[in-house]
Structure formats: structure tokens, C-alpha cells
Amino acid sequence: MGRPGKEVSLSRAVFLDRDGVLSRSLLRDGKPVAPTTVAEFELLPGVVDAVKQLHAAGFVLVVVTNQPDVRTGVTRLEAVEEMHRCLRDWLPVDDIKVCLHVDADGCDCRKPKPGMLLAAARERRIDLKNSWMVGDRWRDVETGKAAGCKTILVECDYAERRAESPDFTVKSLPEAVEIILKNQPSV
């Protein structure tokens, strides 16, 4: 807390899911799966410019991603870390939060629980009610809502449970960025 009479300034953030929003998800039986190697890891069209626009607008940019394939042995932690080094090289992101747990672990960080967003908010002084969660799955929308953020679903028509009541629905991150920039209070 600041001194009495001094207002503490909080930052606005955009929380970005990794696979399906920033990078291409692989599909198996209509369901999204994460790339398991750097060779499979590629950004989606328009992502670099979209993220640069958010950065230029002053948002704290935090990637929040569930990566249970490390725990289940489908991929190696080193491969996930290498993909994240690539993300940091390609995009002006401020942080990457990763949950390596599976649902059965009952952790607070695995989406749809808001643990990764709450941790980032504490560490980076983020105003969650003036922040956004952008994701491609129901888990992302529920995470954003649980943290008090506005939510944008990047619709991918996966063969799985549908997200309920996102604030906005789009087809790509560039469309999401347009909405975010149009719906920000002036500072």
C-alpha cells in the first residue's frame, strides 16, 4: 500500500491463452492439443502485430497456459520452455504463467481456476476488473470470469464443451484486439 493520500496506480492487463490464441493448436478427433515439440510450434496469422498493438497501448501482457502434457509424459518440460523462449523472442509479452498439473491434482493454478491470473495481478499490480482474458476454450472464459476480467472467446468450433457467456466472441486475436482497444476507458 502507498502512503496516505497517495493513490496507488494499477495496471491494465490482457491475459492470453497460448494454444489456439497465439499459436496453432493441433487437432485430434476435433479436440485441441498442444504442440509437443518446437517444430510443431507456430504463431497464428496476425498475432505479432496484434500483440504489438496491445503492448503499445500500455497493457501488461501475460500468457496463461495449462500444459498437463509434461505431467502425463506426452512432452518434456524442456520442449515447453523452448516454446516459451520462442514466444518471448517473437512477442513483447511481460510474463508467461504455466500450470503443469492435471485436473486430478486439484491445484489453484489450472484453468478454469483463476490462480495464474491472481498471481500475476499480485506480482504486477494488475487491476483485474479493467483487464481482459482472451482464450479459445470454455476453461479460459471461466478463468477470466472467476478473476473478474472481461472475457473474449476466440471461437474455434472444437468438439468439446462450449464456453458460456463470454463478453465477446471473435474468430482471431486481431479481432479481439480491436474490441479491447475500442472498449478501454480513457486514462
PDB file of C-alpha atoms in Angstrom:
ATOM      1  CA  MET A   1       0.000   0.000   0.000  1.00  0.00           C
ATOM      2  CA  GLY A   2       1.084   3.546  -0.684  1.00  0.00           C
ATOM      3  CA  ARG A   3       1.299   6.397   1.791  1.00  0.00           C
ATOM      4  CA  PRO A   4      -1.955   8.022   2.943  1.00  0.00           C
ATOM      5  CA  GLY A   5      -3.189  10.497   0.370  1.00  0.00           C
ATOM      6  CA  LYS A   6      -1.188   8.868  -2.409  1.00  0.00           C
ATOM      7  CA  GLU A   7      -3.208   6.880  -4.932  1.00  0.00           C
ATOM      8  CA  VAL A   8      -1.762   3.540  -5.945  1.00  0.00           C
ATOM      9  CA  SER A   9      -1.852   3.061  -9.693  1.00  0.00           C
ATOM     10  CA  LEU A  10      -2.821  -0.362 -11.014  1.00  0.00           C
ATOM     11  CA  SER A  11      -2.066  -1.646 -14.499  1.00  0.00           C
ATOM     12  CA  ARG A  12      -4.479  -2.989 -17.088  1.00  0.00           C
ATOM     13  CA  ALA A  13      -3.589  -6.386 -18.474  1.00  0.00           C
ATOM     14  CA  VAL A  14      -4.518  -8.747 -21.246  1.00  0.00           C
ATOM     15  CA  PHE A  15      -4.195 -12.394 -20.288  1.00  0.00           C
ATOM     16  CA  LEU A  16      -3.628 -14.527 -23.375  1.00  0.00           C
ATOM     17  CA  ASP A  17      -4.101 -18.257 -23.672  1.00  0.00           C
ATOM     18  CA  ARG A  18      -1.244 -19.801 -25.652  1.00  0.00           C
ATOM     19  CA  ASP A  19      -2.537 -22.618 -27.872  1.00  0.00           C
ATOM     20  CA  GLY A  20      -5.398 -21.564 -30.151  1.00  0.00           C
ATOM     21  CA  VAL A  21      -4.936 -17.830 -29.495  1.00  0.00           C
ATOM     22  CA  LEU A  22      -1.233 -17.102 -30.017  1.00  0.00           C
ATOM     23  CA  SER A  23      -0.075 -20.387 -31.506  1.00  0.00           C
ATOM     24  CA  ARG A  24      -1.709 -23.025 -33.636  1.00  0.00           C
ATOM     25  CA  SER A  25      -3.427 -25.840 -31.733  1.00  0.00           C
ATOM     26  CA  LEU A  26      -3.174 -29.292 -33.193  1.00  0.00           C
ATOM     27  CA  LEU A  27      -6.460 -31.201 -33.519  1.00  0.00           C
ATOM     28  CA  ARG A  28      -7.116 -34.815 -32.577  1.00  0.00           C
ATOM     29  CA  ASP A  29     -10.682 -36.087 -33.008  1.00  0.00           C
ATOM     30  CA  GLY A  30     -11.876 -32.478 -33.204  1.00  0.00           C
ATOM     31  CA  LYS A  31     -10.272 -31.576 -29.865  1.00  0.00           C
ATOM     32  CA  PRO A  32      -7.352 -29.176 -29.437  1.00  0.00           C
ATOM     33  CA  VAL A  33      -3.996 -30.490 -28.264  1.00  0.00           C
ATOM     34  CA  ALA A  34      -0.816 -28.571 -27.582  1.00  0.00           C
ATOM     35  CA  PRO A  35       2.242 -28.901 -29.793  1.00  0.00           C
ATOM     36  CA  THR A  36       4.778 -31.237 -28.204  1.00  0.00           C
ATOM     37  CA  THR A  37       7.909 -30.009 -29.991  1.00  0.00           C
ATOM     38  CA  VAL A  38       9.289 -26.663 -31.103  1.00  0.00           C
ATOM     39  CA  ALA A  39       8.980 -27.880 -34.713  1.00  0.00           C
ATOM     40  CA  GLU A  40       5.171 -28.039 -34.252  1.00  0.00           C
ATOM     41  CA  PHE A  41       5.008 -24.631 -32.547  1.00  0.00           C
ATOM     42  CA  GLU A  42       3.945 -21.763 -34.826  1.00  0.00           C
ATOM     43  CA  LEU A  43       2.189 -18.459 -34.331  1.00  0.00           C
ATOM     44  CA  LEU A  44      -1.206 -17.866 -35.874  1.00  0.00           C
ATOM     45  CA  PRO A  45      -1.594 -15.223 -38.620  1.00  0.00           C
ATOM     46  CA  GLY A  46      -1.766 -11.631 -37.377  1.00  0.00           C
ATOM     47  CA  VAL A  47      -0.619 -12.456 -33.837  1.00  0.00           C
ATOM     48  CA  VAL A  48       2.657 -10.493 -33.872  1.00  0.00           C
ATOM     49  CA  ASP A  49       1.009  -7.220 -34.941  1.00  0.00           C
ATOM     50  CA  ALA A  50      -1.968  -7.756 -32.618  1.00  0.00           C
ATOM     51  CA  VAL A  51       0.235  -8.289 -29.561  1.00  0.00           C
ATOM     52  CA  LYS A  52       2.404  -5.300 -30.512  1.00  0.00           C
ATOM     53  CA  GLN A  53      -0.760  -3.132 -30.604  1.00  0.00           C
ATOM     54  CA  LEU A  54      -1.689  -4.213 -27.074  1.00  0.00           C
ATOM     55  CA  HIS A  55       1.867  -3.548 -25.890  1.00  0.00           C
ATOM     56  CA  ALA A  56       1.851  -0.085 -27.499  1.00  0.00           C
ATOM     57  CA  ALA A  57      -1.474   0.669 -25.762  1.00  0.00           C
ATOM     58  CA  GLY A  58       0.222   0.080 -22.409  1.00  0.00           C
ATOM     59  CA  PHE A  59      -1.252  -3.258 -21.378  1.00  0.00           C
ATOM     60  CA  VAL A  60       0.674  -5.732 -19.253  1.00  0.00           C
ATOM     61  CA  LEU A  61       0.690  -8.896 -21.386  1.00  0.00           C
ATOM     62  CA  VAL A  62       0.606 -12.233 -19.599  1.00  0.00           C
ATOM     63  CA  VAL A  63       0.390 -15.610 -21.315  1.00  0.00           C
ATOM     64  CA  VAL A  64      -1.526 -18.128 -19.153  1.00  0.00           C
ATOM     65  CA  THR A  65      -1.379 -21.732 -20.276  1.00  0.00           C
ATOM     66  CA  ASN A  66      -2.259 -25.202 -18.999  1.00  0.00           C
ATOM     67  CA  GLN A  67       0.428 -27.675 -20.100  1.00  0.00           C
ATOM     68  CA  PRO A  68      -0.515 -31.011 -18.472  1.00  0.00           C
ATOM     69  CA  ASP A  69       1.270 -32.993 -21.202  1.00  0.00           C
ATOM     70  CA  VAL A  70       4.510 -32.525 -19.250  1.00  0.00           C
ATOM     71  CA  ARG A  71       2.975 -34.248 -16.208  1.00  0.00           C
ATOM     72  CA  THR A  72       1.487 -37.048 -18.315  1.00  0.00           C
ATOM     73  CA  GLY A  73       4.734 -37.635 -20.221  1.00  0.00           C
ATOM     74  CA  VAL A  74       3.428 -36.621 -23.658  1.00  0.00           C
ATOM     75  CA  THR A  75       6.014 -33.849 -23.894  1.00  0.00           C
ATOM     76  CA  ARG A  76       9.096 -32.730 -22.000  1.00  0.00           C
ATOM     77  CA  LEU A  77       9.421 -29.643 -19.826  1.00  0.00           C
ATOM     78  CA  GLU A  78      12.440 -28.582 -21.906  1.00  0.00           C
ATOM     79  CA  ALA A  79      10.254 -28.504 -25.042  1.00  0.00           C
ATOM     80  CA  VAL A  80       7.666 -26.284 -23.321  1.00  0.00           C
ATOM     81  CA  GLU A  81      10.416 -23.984 -22.044  1.00  0.00           C
ATOM     82  CA  GLU A  82      11.911 -23.744 -25.551  1.00  0.00           C
ATOM     83  CA  MET A  83       8.480 -22.827 -26.983  1.00  0.00           C
ATOM     84  CA  HIS A  84       8.230 -20.087 -24.364  1.00  0.00           C
ATOM     85  CA  ARG A  85      11.705 -18.788 -25.245  1.00  0.00           C
ATOM     86  CA  CYS A  86      10.421 -18.525 -28.828  1.00  0.00           C
ATOM     87  CA  LEU A  87       7.315 -16.641 -27.642  1.00  0.00           C
ATOM     88  CA  ARG A  88       9.480 -14.158 -25.743  1.00  0.00           C
ATOM     89  CA  ASP A  89      11.654 -13.667 -28.838  1.00  0.00           C
ATOM     90  CA  TRP A  90       8.665 -13.177 -31.149  1.00  0.00           C
ATOM     91  CA  LEU A  91       6.265 -11.196 -28.937  1.00  0.00           C
ATOM     92  CA  PRO A  92       6.523  -8.363 -26.385  1.00  0.00           C
ATOM     93  CA  VAL A  93       4.975 -10.385 -23.537  1.00  0.00           C
ATOM     94  CA  ASP A  94       5.686  -9.437 -19.927  1.00  0.00           C
ATOM     95  CA  ASP A  95       5.206 -12.842 -18.340  1.00  0.00           C
ATOM     96  CA  ILE A  96       4.287 -16.449 -19.083  1.00  0.00           C
ATOM     97  CA  LYS A  97       2.418 -18.373 -16.379  1.00  0.00           C
ATOM     98  CA  VAL A  98       2.287 -22.148 -16.806  1.00  0.00           C
ATOM     99  CA  CYS A  99       0.277 -24.795 -14.965  1.00  0.00           C
ATOM    100  CA  LEU A 100       1.769 -28.271 -15.410  1.00  0.00           C
ATOM    101  CA  HIS A 101      -0.915 -30.023 -13.327  1.00  0.00           C
ATOM    102  CA  VAL A 102      -3.750 -32.316 -14.415  1.00  0.00           C
ATOM    103  CA  ASP A 103      -7.337 -31.843 -13.189  1.00  0.00           C
ATOM    104  CA  ALA A 104      -6.960 -34.591 -10.569  1.00  0.00           C
ATOM    105  CA  ASP A 105      -4.164 -32.628  -8.840  1.00  0.00           C
ATOM    106  CA  GLY A 106      -6.705 -30.107  -7.542  1.00  0.00           C
ATOM    107  CA  CYS A 107      -4.323 -27.144  -7.793  1.00  0.00           C
ATOM    108  CA  ASP A 108      -5.406 -23.490  -7.809  1.00  0.00           C
ATOM    109  CA  CYS A 109      -3.499 -22.604 -10.975  1.00  0.00           C
ATOM    110  CA  ARG A 110      -5.063 -24.926 -13.572  1.00  0.00           C
ATOM    111  CA  LYS A 111      -7.671 -23.144 -15.648  1.00  0.00           C
ATOM    112  CA  PRO A 112     -10.633 -22.801 -15.119  1.00  0.00           C
ATOM    113  CA  LYS A 113      -9.384 -21.787 -11.669  1.00  0.00           C
ATOM    114  CA  PRO A 114      -8.028 -18.225 -11.668  1.00  0.00           C
ATOM    115  CA  GLY A 115      -4.760 -18.872  -9.808  1.00  0.00           C
ATOM    116  CA  MET A 116      -2.413 -17.834 -12.624  1.00  0.00           C
ATOM    117  CA  LEU A 117      -4.310 -14.557 -13.142  1.00  0.00           C
ATOM    118  CA  LEU A 118      -4.462 -13.811  -9.419  1.00  0.00           C
ATOM    119  CA  ALA A 119      -0.718 -14.477  -9.035  1.00  0.00           C
ATOM    120  CA  ALA A 120       0.101 -12.172 -11.957  1.00  0.00           C
ATOM    121  CA  ALA A 121      -2.203  -9.487 -10.521  1.00  0.00           C
ATOM    122  CA  ARG A 122      -0.365  -9.586  -7.183  1.00  0.00           C
ATOM    123  CA  GLU A 123       3.095  -9.621  -8.754  1.00  0.00           C
ATOM    124  CA  ARG A 124       2.439  -6.916 -11.349  1.00  0.00           C
ATOM    125  CA  ARG A 125      -0.163  -4.715  -9.600  1.00  0.00           C
ATOM    126  CA  ILE A 126      -2.889  -5.510 -12.132  1.00  0.00           C
ATOM    127  CA  ASP A 127      -6.441  -4.160 -11.904  1.00  0.00           C
ATOM    128  CA  LEU A 128      -8.385  -7.301 -12.839  1.00  0.00           C
ATOM    129  CA  LYS A 129     -11.730  -5.534 -13.369  1.00  0.00           C
ATOM    130  CA  ASN A 130     -10.130  -3.412 -16.101  1.00  0.00           C
ATOM    131  CA  SER A 131      -8.306  -6.361 -17.641  1.00  0.00           C
ATOM    132  CA  TRP A 132      -9.149  -8.977 -20.257  1.00  0.00           C
ATOM    133  CA  MET A 133      -8.835 -12.743 -20.686  1.00  0.00           C
ATOM    134  CA  VAL A 134      -8.623 -13.977 -24.291  1.00  0.00           C
ATOM    135  CA  GLY A 135      -8.924 -17.712 -24.880  1.00  0.00           C
ATOM    136  CA  ASP A 136     -10.216 -20.369 -27.239  1.00  0.00           C
ATOM    137  CA  ARG A 137     -11.888 -22.726 -24.760  1.00  0.00           C
ATOM    138  CA  TRP A 138     -14.534 -22.744 -22.032  1.00  0.00           C
ATOM    139  CA  ARG A 139     -11.780 -23.017 -19.407  1.00  0.00           C
ATOM    140  CA  ASP A 140     -10.362 -19.640 -20.471  1.00  0.00           C
ATOM    141  CA  VAL A 141     -13.722 -17.863 -20.277  1.00  0.00           C
ATOM    142  CA  GLU A 142     -14.462 -19.322 -16.834  1.00  0.00           C
ATOM    143  CA  THR A 143     -10.964 -18.367 -15.644  1.00  0.00           C
ATOM    144  CA  GLY A 144     -11.410 -14.768 -16.744  1.00  0.00           C
ATOM    145  CA  LYS A 145     -14.845 -14.509 -15.153  1.00  0.00           C
ATOM    146  CA  ALA A 146     -13.607 -16.053 -11.877  1.00  0.00           C
ATOM    147  CA  ALA A 147     -10.833 -13.431 -11.754  1.00  0.00           C
ATOM    148  CA  GLY A 148     -13.233 -10.560 -12.522  1.00  0.00           C
ATOM    149  CA  CYS A 149     -11.892  -9.838 -16.029  1.00  0.00           C
ATOM    150  CA  LYS A 150     -13.778  -9.164 -19.226  1.00  0.00           C
ATOM    151  CA  THR A 151     -13.622 -12.216 -21.496  1.00  0.00           C
ATOM    152  CA  ILE A 152     -13.195 -12.810 -25.210  1.00  0.00           C
ATOM    153  CA  LEU A 153     -13.636 -16.232 -26.775  1.00  0.00           C
ATOM    154  CA  VAL A 154     -11.686 -16.939 -29.957  1.00  0.00           C
ATOM    155  CA  GLU A 155     -14.156 -19.371 -31.471  1.00  0.00           C
ATOM    156  CA  CYS A 156     -12.562 -22.457 -32.969  1.00  0.00           C
ATOM    157  CA  ASP A 157     -15.537 -24.877 -33.144  1.00  0.00           C
ATOM    158  CA  TYR A 158     -13.826 -27.613 -31.163  1.00  0.00           C
ATOM    159  CA  ALA A 159     -15.687 -30.862 -30.463  1.00  0.00           C
ATOM    160  CA  GLU A 160     -15.951 -30.150 -26.732  1.00  0.00           C
ATOM    161  CA  ARG A 161     -17.973 -28.257 -24.145  1.00  0.00           C
ATOM    162  CA  ARG A 162     -18.784 -24.742 -25.329  1.00  0.00           C
ATOM    163  CA  ALA A 163     -17.883 -21.604 -23.431  1.00  0.00           C
ATOM    164  CA  GLU A 164     -20.835 -19.999 -21.705  1.00  0.00           C
ATOM    165  CA  SER A 165     -21.418 -16.257 -21.829  1.00  0.00           C
ATOM    166  CA  PRO A 166     -18.113 -14.752 -22.925  1.00  0.00           C
ATOM    167  CA  ASP A 167     -18.373 -10.961 -23.073  1.00  0.00           C
ATOM    168  CA  PHE A 168     -17.333 -11.097 -26.744  1.00  0.00           C
ATOM    169  CA  THR A 169     -16.804 -13.809 -29.357  1.00  0.00           C
ATOM    170  CA  VAL A 170     -14.374 -13.429 -32.273  1.00  0.00           C
ATOM    171  CA  LYS A 171     -12.563 -15.552 -34.860  1.00  0.00           C
ATOM    172  CA  SER A 172      -8.973 -14.381 -34.187  1.00  0.00           C
ATOM    173  CA  LEU A 173      -6.692 -12.467 -31.843  1.00  0.00           C
ATOM    174  CA  PRO A 174      -6.567  -9.441 -34.194  1.00  0.00           C
ATOM    175  CA  GLU A 175     -10.389  -9.180 -33.886  1.00  0.00           C
ATOM    176  CA  ALA A 176     -10.098  -9.472 -30.097  1.00  0.00           C
ATOM    177  CA  VAL A 177      -7.531  -6.659 -30.018  1.00  0.00           C
ATOM    178  CA  GLU A 178      -9.909  -4.374 -31.955  1.00  0.00           C
ATOM    179  CA  ILE A 179     -12.570  -4.971 -29.292  1.00  0.00           C
ATOM    180  CA  ILE A 180     -10.149  -4.438 -26.405  1.00  0.00           C
ATOM    181  CA  LEU A 181      -8.835  -1.166 -27.823  1.00  0.00           C
ATOM    182  CA  LYS A 182     -12.365   0.140 -28.531  1.00  0.00           C
ATOM    183  CA  ASN A 183     -13.639  -0.762 -25.058  1.00  0.00           C
ATOM    184  CA  GLN A 184     -10.986   0.773 -22.837  1.00  0.00           C
ATOM    185  CA  PRO A 185     -11.694   3.672 -20.517  1.00  0.00           C
ATOM    186  CA  SER A 186      -9.633   6.722 -21.357  1.00  0.00           C
ATOM    187  CA  VAL A 187      -6.740   7.254 -18.985  1.00  0.00           C
TER     188      VAL A 187
END
